[in-house]
Tab-separated table of C-alpha atoms and ligand atoms in Angstrom:
chain	number	residue	atom	x	y	z
A	1	MET	CA	37.570	-4.646	-17.053
A	2	THR	CA	40.579	-5.368	-19.184
A	3	GLN	CA	41.256	-4.113	-22.616
A	4	ASP	CA	42.614	-7.040	-24.566
A	5	SER	CA	44.271	-6.836	-27.903
A	6	ALA	CA	46.415	-9.770	-28.835
A	7	LEU	CA	46.325	-8.737	-32.452
A	8	LEU	CA	46.149	-5.252	-33.815
A	9	LEU	CA	44.473	-5.413	-37.166
A	10	GLN	CA	44.410	-2.834	-39.900
A	11	ALA	CA	41.130	-1.400	-41.104
A	12	PRO	CA	40.249	-2.950	-44.450
A	13	GLU	CA	40.550	-0.389	-47.232
A	14	THR	CA	39.902	-2.782	-50.056
A	15	ASP	CA	37.345	-5.327	-51.087
A	16	LEU	CA	38.314	-8.473	-49.236
A	17	ARG	CA	36.556	-11.010	-51.421
A	18	ASP	CA	38.889	-13.882	-52.040
A	19	GLY	CA	37.030	-15.954	-54.568
A	20	SER	CA	35.006	-18.227	-52.270
A	21	ASN	CA	31.874	-16.203	-52.655
A	22	ASN	CA	29.136	-18.373	-51.315
A	23	ARG	CA	29.677	-18.547	-47.598
A	24	LYS	CA	26.772	-18.253	-45.221
A	25	VAL	CA	26.613	-16.425	-41.910
A	26	PHE	CA	24.106	-16.899	-39.111
A	27	ILE	CA	24.004	-13.969	-36.697
A	28	LYS	CA	22.317	-14.314	-33.318
A	29	THR	CA	21.665	-11.000	-31.586
A	30	TYR	CA	21.253	-10.576	-27.827
A	31	GLY	CA	20.717	-7.391	-25.810
A	32	CYS	CA	19.636	-3.924	-26.825
A	33	GLN	CA	18.674	-2.189	-30.065
A	34	MET	CA	22.249	-1.051	-30.559
A	35	ASN	CA	23.246	-4.663	-30.951
A	36	VAL	CA	20.440	-5.139	-33.482
A	37	TYR	CA	21.808	-2.189	-35.455
A	38	ASP	CA	25.382	-3.469	-35.163
A	39	SER	CA	24.370	-6.916	-36.396
A	40	THR	CA	22.944	-5.325	-39.528
A	41	ARG	CA	26.123	-3.345	-40.099
A	42	MET	CA	28.275	-6.457	-39.567
A	43	SER	CA	26.081	-8.395	-41.955
A	44	ASP	CA	26.638	-5.701	-44.590
A	45	ALA	CA	30.398	-5.727	-43.995
A	46	LEU	CA	30.431	-9.512	-44.316
A	47	ALA	CA	28.404	-9.366	-47.537
A	48	ARG	CA	31.325	-7.526	-49.133
A	49	ASP	CA	33.435	-10.462	-48.076
A	50	GLY	CA	31.128	-12.968	-49.780
A	51	TYR	CA	28.972	-13.979	-46.805
A	52	GLU	CA	25.219	-14.287	-47.376
A	53	PRO	CA	23.001	-14.170	-44.302
A	54	THR	CA	21.095	-17.335	-43.397
A	55	GLU	CA	18.349	-18.097	-40.880
A	56	ASP	CA	19.436	-21.726	-40.719
A	57	MET	CA	22.363	-22.410	-38.412
A	58	GLU	CA	22.865	-25.850	-39.995
A	59	GLU	CA	23.997	-24.387	-43.309
A	60	ALA	CA	26.129	-21.623	-41.758
A	61	ASP	CA	29.887	-21.433	-42.391
A	62	LEU	CA	30.091	-18.768	-39.715
A	63	VAL	CA	27.984	-18.392	-36.578
A	64	LEU	CA	28.321	-14.986	-34.989
A	65	LEU	CA	26.934	-14.284	-31.532
A	66	ASN	CA	26.372	-10.588	-30.875
A	67	THR	CA	26.282	-10.647	-27.103
A	68	CYS	CA	25.019	-8.651	-24.114
A	69	HIS	CA	26.668	-8.256	-20.722
A	70	ILE	CA	24.089	-6.119	-18.932
A	71	ARG	CA	22.891	-8.744	-16.434
A	72	GLU	CA	24.438	-11.996	-15.316
A	73	LYS	CA	21.792	-14.087	-17.079
A	74	ALA	CA	22.479	-12.353	-20.378
A	75	ALA	CA	26.194	-13.110	-20.155
A	76	GLU	CA	25.680	-16.737	-19.080
A	77	LYS	CA	23.423	-17.383	-22.070
A	78	VAL	CA	26.432	-16.853	-24.294
A	79	TYR	CA	28.472	-19.619	-22.694
A	80	SER	CA	25.630	-22.111	-22.909
A	81	ALA	CA	25.113	-21.197	-26.573
A	82	LEU	CA	28.842	-21.661	-27.164
A	83	GLY	CA	28.673	-25.121	-25.596
A	84	ARG	CA	25.982	-26.149	-28.080
A	85	LEU	CA	27.868	-24.579	-30.982
A	86	ARG	CA	30.975	-26.541	-30.091
A	87	GLU	CA	29.035	-29.771	-30.618
A	88	MET	CA	27.656	-28.527	-33.910
A	89	LYS	CA	31.114	-27.505	-35.079
A	90	LYS	CA	32.449	-30.996	-34.245
A	91	ARG	CA	29.573	-32.697	-36.020
A	92	LYS	CA	30.035	-30.554	-39.132
A	93	ALA	CA	33.798	-31.152	-39.090
A	94	ALA	CA	33.127	-34.915	-39.063
A	95	ASP	CA	31.146	-34.349	-42.303
A	96	GLY	CA	34.093	-32.424	-43.737
A	97	ARG	CA	32.420	-29.014	-43.368
A	98	GLU	CA	34.080	-26.139	-41.582
A	99	MET	CA	32.096	-23.861	-39.291
A	100	MET	CA	33.691	-20.837	-37.675
A	101	ILE	CA	32.411	-19.303	-34.458
A	102	GLY	CA	32.668	-15.597	-33.689
A	103	VAL	CA	31.733	-13.697	-30.543
A	104	ALA	CA	30.970	-9.989	-30.873
A	105	GLY	CA	29.283	-7.444	-28.608
A	106	CYS	CA	29.561	-6.558	-24.961
A	107	VAL	CA	30.592	-9.957	-23.567
A	108	ALA	CA	33.378	-10.005	-26.160
A	109	GLN	CA	34.536	-6.602	-24.955
A	110	ALA	CA	34.294	-7.427	-21.258
A	111	GLU	CA	35.590	-10.994	-21.226
A	112	GLY	CA	37.693	-11.295	-24.384
A	113	GLU	CA	40.504	-13.557	-23.179
A	114	GLU	CA	38.230	-15.508	-20.898
A	115	ILE	CA	35.982	-16.464	-23.813
A	116	LEU	CA	38.957	-17.932	-25.672
A	117	ARG	CA	39.922	-19.824	-22.526
A	118	ARG	CA	36.449	-21.083	-21.590
A	119	ALA	CA	35.277	-21.799	-25.138
A	120	PRO	CA	38.013	-23.422	-27.209
A	121	ALA	CA	35.772	-23.693	-30.273
A	122	VAL	CA	35.642	-19.905	-30.681
A	123	ASP	CA	37.710	-18.613	-33.607
A	124	VAL	CA	37.155	-14.855	-33.371
A	125	VAL	CA	36.369	-12.457	-30.533
A	126	ILE	CA	35.603	-8.928	-31.645
A	127	GLY	CA	34.549	-5.896	-29.589
A	128	PRO	CA	31.919	-3.315	-30.587
A	129	GLN	CA	34.476	-0.665	-31.554
A	130	THR	CA	36.220	-2.798	-34.173
A	131	TYR	CA	33.415	-4.289	-36.267
A	132	HIS	CA	34.903	-2.756	-39.417
A	133	ARG	CA	37.847	-5.110	-38.904
A	134	LEU	CA	35.674	-8.227	-38.748
A	135	PRO	CA	36.303	-9.415	-42.334
A	136	GLU	CA	40.039	-9.127	-41.755
A	137	ALA	CA	39.781	-10.955	-38.427
A	138	LEU	CA	37.913	-13.793	-40.131
A	139	ARG	CA	40.547	-13.985	-42.802
A	140	ARG	CA	43.202	-14.436	-40.142
A	141	ALA	CA	41.046	-17.044	-38.451
A	142	ARG	CA	40.715	-18.989	-41.694
A	143	GLU	CA	44.504	-19.086	-41.768
A	144	GLY	CA	44.325	-20.944	-38.479
A	145	HIS	CA	44.784	-18.184	-35.880
A	146	ARG	CA	42.470	-17.545	-32.981
A	147	VAL	CA	41.844	-13.806	-33.245
A	148	ILE	CA	40.879	-11.354	-30.541
A	149	ASP	CA	40.311	-7.692	-31.336
A	150	THR	CA	38.780	-5.643	-28.550
A	151	GLU	CA	40.806	-2.469	-28.985
A	152	TYR	CA	39.136	0.895	-28.761
A	153	ALA	CA	39.986	1.653	-32.376
A	154	ILE	CA	41.373	5.082	-33.170
A	155	GLU	CA	39.734	5.176	-36.572
A	156	ASP	CA	35.984	5.681	-36.841
A	157	LYS	CA	34.413	2.302	-37.509
A	158	PHE	CA	31.351	3.920	-39.126
A	159	GLU	CA	33.526	5.406	-41.853
A	160	HIS	CA	34.701	1.909	-42.759
A	161	LEU	CA	31.426	0.025	-42.446
A	162	PRO	CA	29.464	-0.071	-45.694
A	163	ILE	CA	25.832	1.092	-45.820
A	164	ALA	CA	23.631	-1.347	-47.725
A	165	GLU	CA	22.199	-0.522	-51.153
A	166	ALA	CA	18.527	0.426	-51.502
A	167	PRO	CA	17.121	-3.021	-52.434
A	168	LYS	CA	18.701	-4.579	-49.355
A	169	ILE	CA	17.377	-1.797	-47.116
A	170	ARG	CA	13.941	-2.280	-48.680
A	171	ALA	CA	13.989	-5.976	-47.840
A	172	ARG	CA	14.570	-5.130	-44.182
A	173	GLY	CA	11.330	-3.207	-43.747
A	174	VAL	CA	9.931	0.262	-43.323
A	175	THR	CA	11.364	1.022	-39.887
A	176	SER	CA	15.049	1.228	-39.109
A	177	PHE	CA	17.501	1.934	-36.333
A	178	LEU	CA	20.342	4.403	-36.779
A	179	THR	CA	23.048	4.650	-34.131
A	180	VAL	CA	24.066	8.287	-33.598
A	181	GLN	CA	25.887	8.014	-30.294
A	182	GLU	CA	27.810	5.273	-28.556
A	183	GLY	CA	29.281	4.655	-25.165
A	184	CYS	CA	28.565	6.188	-21.789
A	185	ASP	CA	30.342	8.522	-19.371
A	186	LYS	CA	27.701	8.379	-16.662
A	187	PHE	CA	28.993	5.433	-14.617
A	188	CYS	CA	25.831	4.448	-12.807
A	189	THR	CA	27.120	2.163	-10.084
A	190	PHE	CA	25.149	-0.904	-11.239
A	191	CYS	CA	26.016	-0.723	-14.919
A	192	VAL	CA	28.626	-2.328	-17.198
A	193	VAL	CA	27.975	-0.208	-20.277
A	194	PRO	CA	30.721	2.392	-19.676
A	195	TYR	CA	33.179	-0.520	-19.550
A	196	THR	CA	31.838	-2.526	-22.488
A	197	ARG	CA	31.087	0.357	-24.836
A	198	GLY	CA	33.699	2.870	-23.761
A	199	SER	CA	33.295	6.605	-23.425
A	200	GLU	CA	30.674	8.710	-25.171
A	201	VAL	CA	31.207	9.325	-28.871
A	202	SER	CA	28.812	11.187	-31.165
A	203	ARG	CA	28.685	10.569	-34.903
A	204	PRO	CA	28.961	13.740	-37.003
A	205	VAL	CA	25.833	15.357	-38.474
A	206	SER	CA	26.848	14.773	-42.102
A	207	GLN	CA	27.345	11.025	-41.550
A	208	ILE	CA	23.972	10.698	-39.825
A	209	VAL	CA	22.086	12.734	-42.436
A	210	GLU	CA	23.687	10.752	-45.257
A	211	GLU	CA	22.750	7.444	-43.667
A	212	ALA	CA	19.204	8.631	-42.914
A	213	MET	CA	18.757	9.710	-46.545
A	214	LYS	CA	19.989	6.340	-47.789
A	215	LEU	CA	17.521	4.595	-45.505
A	216	VAL	CA	14.660	6.767	-46.800
A	217	ASP	CA	15.762	6.059	-50.399
A	218	GLY	CA	15.476	2.389	-49.511
A	219	GLY	CA	11.846	2.842	-48.429
A	220	VAL	CA	12.297	3.425	-44.692
A	221	ARG	CA	9.504	5.605	-43.253
A	222	GLU	CA	10.434	5.603	-39.583
A	223	ILE	CA	13.922	5.984	-38.091
A	224	THR	CA	14.798	5.420	-34.443
A	225	LEU	CA	18.019	7.168	-33.467
A	226	LEU	CA	20.011	5.050	-31.063
A	227	GLY	CA	22.562	5.652	-28.358
A	228	GLN	CA	23.357	4.275	-24.914
A	229	ASN	CA	22.715	7.887	-23.937
A	230	VAL	CA	21.224	9.153	-27.132
A	231	ASN	CA	20.306	12.568	-25.740
A	232	ALA	CA	23.948	13.182	-24.818
A	233	TRP	CA	24.565	13.342	-28.583
A	234	HIS	CA	26.196	16.579	-29.630
A	235	GLY	CA	27.608	17.835	-32.871
A	236	MET	CA	28.214	20.824	-35.046
A	237	GLY	CA	25.709	22.659	-37.222
A	238	PRO	CA	26.497	24.095	-40.678
A	239	LYS	CA	27.731	27.418	-39.217
A	240	GLY	CA	29.999	25.702	-36.735
A	241	GLU	CA	27.463	26.092	-33.929
A	242	GLU	CA	27.007	23.486	-31.146
A	243	TRP	CA	24.104	21.148	-31.838
A	244	SER	CA	22.300	18.948	-29.347
A	245	LEU	CA	19.974	16.063	-30.171
A	246	GLY	CA	17.028	18.475	-30.489
A	247	ASP	CA	18.817	20.341	-33.300
A	248	LEU	CA	19.639	17.077	-35.046
A	249	LEU	CA	15.967	16.058	-34.913
A	250	TYR	CA	14.912	19.376	-36.499
A	251	ARG	CA	17.442	18.722	-39.295
A	252	LEU	CA	16.359	15.112	-39.877
A	253	ALA	CA	12.691	16.136	-39.894
A	254	GLU	CA	13.466	18.067	-43.114
A	255	ILE	CA	14.302	14.896	-45.064
A	256	PRO	CA	11.543	14.422	-47.637
A	257	GLY	CA	9.774	11.082	-47.286
A	258	LEU	CA	10.872	10.483	-43.707
A	259	ALA	CA	7.550	10.258	-41.886
A	260	ARG	CA	8.544	9.422	-38.348
A	261	LEU	CA	11.417	9.914	-35.937
A	262	ARG	CA	12.076	8.360	-32.556
A	263	TYR	CA	15.104	8.123	-30.292
A	264	THR	CA	16.241	5.883	-27.450
A	265	THR	CA	17.644	5.577	-24.739
A	266	SER	CA	17.650	8.870	-22.913
A	267	HIS	CA	19.052	9.909	-19.587
A	268	PRO	CA	17.005	12.398	-17.530
A	269	ARG	CA	20.076	14.594	-17.013
A	270	ASP	CA	20.429	15.180	-20.754
A	271	MET	CA	16.837	16.207	-21.579
A	272	ASP	CA	17.614	19.796	-22.561
A	273	ASP	CA	15.186	22.570	-23.591
A	274	ARG	CA	15.900	22.146	-27.287
A	275	LEU	CA	14.889	18.489	-27.162
A	276	ILE	CA	11.684	19.335	-25.319
A	277	GLU	CA	10.982	22.047	-27.930
A	278	ALA	CA	11.449	19.419	-30.642
A	279	HIS	CA	8.686	17.379	-28.992
A	280	ARG	CA	6.491	20.477	-29.013
A	281	ASP	CA	7.199	21.488	-32.628
A	282	LEU	CA	7.932	18.438	-34.746
A	283	ARG	CA	4.976	16.347	-35.873
A	284	THR	CA	7.538	13.916	-37.306
A	285	LEU	CA	8.862	13.261	-33.815
A	286	MET	CA	6.606	10.604	-32.333
A	287	PRO	CA	4.980	11.292	-28.951
A	288	TYR	CA	6.859	8.549	-27.139
A	289	LEU	CA	9.752	8.867	-24.732
A	290	HIS	CA	11.756	6.143	-23.015
A	291	LEU	CA	13.178	7.863	-19.954
A	292	PRO	CA	14.556	5.379	-17.420
A	293	VAL	CA	14.510	6.380	-13.763
A	294	GLN	CA	15.552	3.056	-12.102
A	295	ALA	CA	14.250	3.922	-8.625
A	296	GLY	CA	12.075	6.364	-6.710
A	297	SER	CA	14.104	6.873	-3.535
A	298	ASP	CA	16.547	9.773	-3.475
A	299	ARG	CA	18.999	7.828	-1.353
A	300	ILE	CA	19.015	4.920	-3.816
A	301	LEU	CA	19.217	7.271	-6.805
A	302	LYS	CA	22.277	8.822	-5.193
A	303	ALA	CA	23.846	5.435	-4.480
A	304	MET	CA	23.205	4.508	-8.103
A	305	ASN	CA	24.961	7.719	-9.172
A	306	ARG	CA	21.990	8.768	-11.289
A	307	ARG	CA	22.646	12.388	-10.366
A	308	HIS	CA	19.045	13.543	-10.055
A	309	THR	CA	16.303	13.279	-7.436
A	310	ALA	CA	12.819	11.821	-7.792
A	311	ALA	CA	11.348	15.338	-7.619
A	312	GLU	CA	13.630	16.519	-10.428
A	313	TYR	CA	12.525	13.595	-12.580
A	314	LEU	CA	8.864	14.350	-11.900
A	315	SER	CA	9.218	18.025	-12.721
A	316	LEU	CA	11.036	17.103	-15.948
A	317	ILE	CA	8.131	14.840	-16.886
A	318	GLU	CA	5.770	17.713	-16.184
A	319	ARG	CA	7.685	20.000	-18.547
A	320	ILE	CA	7.735	17.371	-21.274
A	321	ARG	CA	4.021	16.728	-20.908
A	322	LYS	CA	3.333	20.442	-21.109
A	323	ALA	CA	5.244	20.595	-24.398
A	324	ARG	CA	3.597	17.459	-25.808
A	325	PRO	CA	0.480	16.538	-23.818
A	326	ASP	CA	-0.183	13.245	-25.651
A	327	ILE	CA	3.327	11.854	-25.048
A	328	ALA	CA	3.549	8.224	-23.899
A	329	LEU	CA	6.227	7.568	-21.322
A	330	SER	CA	8.233	4.452	-20.802
A	331	GLY	CA	10.892	3.626	-18.240
A	332	ASP	CA	13.396	1.142	-16.831
A	333	PHE	CA	13.446	0.063	-13.185
A	334	ILE	CA	15.719	-1.968	-10.952
A	335	THR	CA	14.492	-3.659	-7.773
A	336	GLY	CA	16.798	-4.565	-4.900
A	337	PHE	CA	19.788	-2.329	-5.523
A	338	PRO	CA	22.193	-2.926	-2.583
A	339	GLY	CA	20.831	-1.402	0.607
A	340	GLU	CA	17.316	-0.785	-0.747
A	341	THR	CA	14.838	-1.015	2.154
A	342	ASP	CA	11.121	-1.809	1.924
A	343	ARG	CA	10.358	1.861	2.473
A	344	GLU	CA	12.711	2.883	-0.315
A	345	PHE	CA	11.139	0.378	-2.668
A	346	GLU	CA	7.734	1.867	-1.798
A	347	ASP	CA	9.119	5.176	-3.111
A	348	THR	CA	9.583	3.518	-6.508
A	349	LEU	CA	5.928	2.446	-6.506
A	350	LYS	CA	4.925	5.957	-5.492
A	351	LEU	CA	6.892	7.482	-8.352
A	352	VAL	CA	5.341	5.041	-10.822
A	353	GLU	CA	1.863	5.972	-9.536
A	354	GLU	CA	2.644	9.637	-10.134
A	355	VAL	CA	4.089	9.256	-13.620
A	356	ARG	CA	1.651	6.711	-15.120
A	357	TYR	CA	3.758	4.854	-17.690
A	358	ALA	CA	2.473	3.550	-21.004
A	359	GLN	CA	5.208	0.918	-21.150
A	360	ALA	CA	8.036	-0.225	-18.883
A	361	PHE	CA	10.948	-2.604	-18.417
A	362	SER	CA	11.928	-3.764	-14.954
A	363	PHE	CA	14.672	-6.009	-13.651
A	364	LYS	CA	16.034	-7.504	-10.467
A	365	TYR	CA	19.370	-5.944	-9.612
A	366	SER	CA	22.143	-8.116	-11.009
A	367	THR	CA	25.601	-7.836	-9.454
A	368	ARG	CA	28.104	-7.094	-12.206
A	369	PRO	CA	31.782	-7.740	-11.544
A	370	GLY	CA	33.895	-4.622	-11.929
A	371	THR	CA	31.100	-2.161	-11.143
A	372	PRO	CA	31.032	-0.196	-7.857
A	373	GLY	CA	27.654	-1.754	-6.970
A	374	ALA	CA	29.293	-5.172	-6.749
A	375	GLU	CA	31.516	-3.933	-3.915
A	376	LEU	CA	28.611	-2.802	-1.728
A	377	LYS	CA	28.087	-4.947	1.349
A	378	ASP	CA	24.348	-4.914	1.925
A	379	GLN	CA	23.275	-6.904	-1.150
A	380	VAL	CA	19.530	-7.624	-1.114
A	381	PRO	CA	18.521	-11.314	-1.004
A	382	GLU	CA	17.193	-12.774	-4.275
A	383	ASN	CA	13.747	-13.586	-2.895
A	384	ILE	CA	13.203	-9.988	-1.804
A	385	LYS	CA	14.366	-8.637	-5.169
A	386	ALA	CA	11.931	-11.030	-6.826
A	387	GLU	CA	8.997	-10.105	-4.549
A	388	ARG	CA	9.552	-6.429	-5.213
A	389	LEU	CA	9.840	-7.019	-8.937
A	390	GLU	CA	6.547	-8.882	-8.931
A	391	ARG	CA	4.760	-6.034	-7.165
A	392	LEU	CA	6.306	-3.424	-9.423
A	393	GLN	CA	5.493	-5.361	-12.577
A	394	ALA	CA	1.869	-5.823	-11.516
A	395	LEU	CA	1.549	-2.065	-11.147
A	396	LEU	CA	3.330	-1.313	-14.431
A	397	LEU	CA	1.238	-3.864	-16.301
A	398	LYS	CA	-1.927	-2.285	-14.933
A	399	GLN	CA	-0.738	1.096	-16.179
A	400	THR	CA	0.033	-0.280	-19.656
A	401	GLN	CA	-3.441	-1.801	-19.806
A	402	GLU	CA	-5.011	1.471	-18.701
A	403	PHE	CA	-3.040	3.351	-21.339
A	404	ASN	CA	-4.099	0.889	-24.040
A	405	ASP	CA	-7.739	0.876	-22.904
A	406	ALA	CA	-7.800	4.660	-23.104
A	407	CYS	CA	-6.839	4.365	-26.795
A	408	VAL	CA	-10.013	2.474	-27.689
A	409	GLY	CA	-12.258	4.672	-29.836
A	410	LYS	CA	-9.399	6.991	-30.831
A	411	GLU	CA	-8.599	7.739	-34.446
A	412	ILE	CA	-4.858	7.469	-35.055
A	413	ASP	CA	-2.218	7.373	-37.792
A	414	LEU	CA	-0.917	3.873	-38.301
A	415	LEU	CA	2.326	3.038	-40.097
A	416	LEU	CA	1.715	-0.311	-41.804
A	417	GLU	CA	4.763	-2.457	-41.143
A	418	LYS	CA	4.389	-6.150	-41.878
A	419	PRO	CA	1.955	-9.022	-42.499
A	420	GLY	CA	-0.315	-9.854	-39.589
A	421	ARG	CA	-1.199	-13.250	-38.179
A	422	MET	CA	-4.379	-13.577	-40.241
A	423	PRO	CA	-4.386	-13.422	-44.039
A	424	GLY	CA	-5.596	-10.002	-45.203
A	425	GLN	CA	-4.259	-8.371	-42.060
A	426	LEU	CA	-1.267	-6.151	-41.466
A	427	ILE	CA	0.475	-5.086	-38.277
A	428	GLY	CA	1.223	-1.416	-37.895
A	429	ARG	CA	2.822	0.907	-35.338
A	430	SER	CA	0.836	3.542	-33.520
A	431	PRO	CA	2.509	6.859	-32.675
A	432	TRP	CA	2.863	5.433	-29.128
A	433	LEU	CA	4.746	2.359	-30.355
A	434	GLN	CA	1.859	-0.053	-29.890
A	435	SER	CA	1.423	-2.918	-32.371
A	436	VAL	CA	-1.959	-2.615	-34.054
A	437	ASN	CA	-3.737	-5.234	-36.228
A	438	VAL	CA	-5.864	-3.990	-39.102
A	439	ASP	CA	-7.314	-5.331	-42.354
A	440	ALA	CA	-5.096	-4.079	-45.180
A	441	LYS	CA	-3.325	-5.275	-48.312
A	442	ALA	CA	0.335	-6.265	-48.357
A	443	SER	CA	0.926	-3.636	-51.048
A	444	GLN	CA	0.137	-1.002	-48.414
A	445	ILE	CA	3.154	-1.794	-46.251
A	446	GLY	CA	4.918	1.521	-45.699
A	447	ASP	CA	1.707	3.575	-45.921
A	448	ILE	CA	0.391	5.595	-43.039
A	449	ILE	CA	-3.368	5.241	-42.766
A	450	LYS	CA	-6.074	6.540	-40.461
A	451	VAL	CA	-7.586	3.856	-38.245
A	452	ARG	CA	-9.896	3.731	-35.258
A	453	ILE	CA	-8.806	1.558	-32.320
A	454	THR	CA	-11.555	-0.954	-31.576
A	455	GLY	CA	-10.061	-3.140	-28.859
A	456	THR	CA	-7.038	-4.395	-26.977
A	457	GLY	CA	-5.342	-7.804	-26.848
A	458	THR	CA	-2.458	-9.057	-24.703
A	459	ASN	CA	0.381	-7.692	-26.803
A	460	SER	CA	-1.371	-5.669	-29.461
A	461	LEU	CA	-4.407	-3.574	-30.311
A	462	PHE	CA	-7.111	-4.010	-32.938
A	463	ALA	CA	-8.330	-1.358	-35.324
A	464	GLU	CA	-10.592	-0.701	-38.279
A	465	ARG	CA	-10.070	1.662	-41.207
A	466	ALA	CA	-11.270	5.138	-40.317
A	467	GLU	CA	-11.584	6.388	-43.869
A	468	ALA	CA	-12.642	4.883	-47.174
A	469	GLU	CA	-9.879	3.832	-49.535
A	470	VAL	CA	-9.105	6.330	-52.271
B	501	SAH	N1	21.481	4.264	-20.653
B	501	SAH	C1	20.253	3.840	-20.146
B	501	SAH	C2	20.201	2.365	-19.757
B	501	SAH	C3	20.945	1.346	-20.528
B	501	SAH	S1	20.967	-0.269	-19.814
B	501	SAH	C4	19.938	4.677	-18.919
B	501	SAH	O1	20.791	5.263	-18.331
B	501	SAH	O2	18.823	4.703	-18.501
B	501	SAH	C5	19.273	-0.737	-19.896
B	501	SAH	C6	18.639	-1.017	-18.571
B	501	SAH	O3	19.144	-2.193	-18.000
B	501	SAH	C7	18.861	0.039	-17.518
B	501	SAH	O4	18.019	1.133	-17.655
B	501	SAH	C8	18.623	-0.707	-16.241
B	501	SAH	O5	17.281	-0.638	-15.838
B	501	SAH	C9	18.984	-2.142	-16.603
B	501	SAH	N2	20.226	-2.542	-15.958
B	501	SAH	C10	21.469	-2.100	-16.199
B	501	SAH	N3	22.361	-2.695	-15.375
B	501	SAH	C11	21.661	-3.535	-14.588
B	501	SAH	C12	22.007	-4.420	-13.524
B	501	SAH	N4	23.250	-4.529	-13.101
B	501	SAH	N5	21.009	-5.140	-12.948
B	501	SAH	C13	19.736	-5.005	-13.358
B	501	SAH	N6	19.361	-4.200	-14.341
B	501	SAH	C14	20.304	-3.460	-14.956
B	502	SF4	FE1	24.503	2.436	-17.779
B	502	SF4	FE2	23.957	4.638	-16.428
B	502	SF4	FE3	25.286	4.774	-18.714
B	502	SF4	FE4	22.705	4.166	-18.713
B	502	SF4	S1	23.609	6.108	-18.043
B	502	SF4	S2	24.309	3.153	-19.891
B	502	SF4	S3	22.527	2.958	-16.866
B	502	SF4	S4	26.011	3.832	-16.837
B	503	F3S	FE1	23.737	-5.315	-23.482
B	503	F3S	FE2	25.796	-4.050	-24.434
B	503	F3S	FE3	23.364	-3.274	-25.105
B	503	F3S	S1	25.606	-4.844	-22.400
B	503	F3S	S2	22.183	-3.807	-23.305
B	503	F3S	S3	24.290	-5.193	-25.603
B	503	F3S	S4	25.126	-1.975	-24.744
């Protein structure tokens, strides 16, 4: 994939407000949690430049698409959205209103120039490593240039992106993401991430701790550390010693008021002893682990360049379960990787049977241009990929239901998050990341209460208070 940079922009050192303070930005986020986090950071950077967020595209002066390139469908969605936006831009222009269109995220990184060519209404294309330059890019665009900035910036974007003040953090809720690691050096043969997000970079401990403390000051009770390979995070402790993600979790668990920690997404190769110890020792670290395996056949795992066998994955799971017996496991799976036979697909089902997942995400293999997988000859026909996916999903769904059913009758800690569907109800998060409905007052959002699970629904559980209010 090419690295485009028609314009090299300087990082903004100063407040860029230029007097027109009441612009509105609509941000649409596709893809993974890292994009969700990035959208928040971009929104904060734009606020300094006078842009207020809006939920209504009609009133937006800027529409920003934060895009995902992981599968073909995800990337195509962007072009159809851009087609619709072009019409809206024209219509607004006819009314004398200007609307700018920006494309950020992984499609921007992977297809920068092509976006400008295919979508003439786009004003700004900006890659994930240069979000701190977004206000400056927009300024150039307002001067009439079409701006593309998909450099791998030398400067650290996080140092230049503002962190929101407490009231703004409070308005966003009691759970938050915090990116600690970006990029990927693993080069699985099906995956675009190493090309769209670049090589692995870890944020320093001090930056992460400072941001976590600000989030907690703003009322956040639960933080999910993010990274494309979050457990490849490494840094330096106060005495100059090497830290891995486990050490970072021990440090973050010391922050007063921070009730819960999670992290995602992990690679099996980077689950070191320290991280497993953290699961054993830290009550703050929730008993939930997303540990994608993709496939159950050793030959396919090798072809995918996952660099572990099915047996190694299973013995890792055993060690983790020994350290934290109540841990809920979740995974990602791909059906129909090139060359996958029926027998090899059966190995995936066998592995799933052995692990017993609480939650899972599964996809048909999608051929991504520029990845080694795309060059392989024996691509699996769509209908076979789809059949396999259906069988796999039926099994995974059954396991999720079994996991949820086994929760009925249990007394658990529930973090109350947001209003429920019914008045007088709130939705909370269980330690195992399930959504749970319970009767509670809105003023209790942010509290952790004891509840007893009474039943299961399609996407959530039901509970009643397990102790009288004090
Ligand atoms: N870093 C994580 C995965 C990040 S991508 C890991 O290594 O596990 C999220 C998920 O998207 C992957 O786990 C994989 O299941 C899926 N995925 C990635 N590329 C894909 C492709 N080309 N086709 C189908 N699914 C894909
Ligand atoms: Fe993609 Fe593999 Fe990196 Fe995960 S580890 S982001 S699947 S290349
Ligand atoms: Fe998609 Fe980029 Fe995330 S490709 S899954 S948005 S890292």
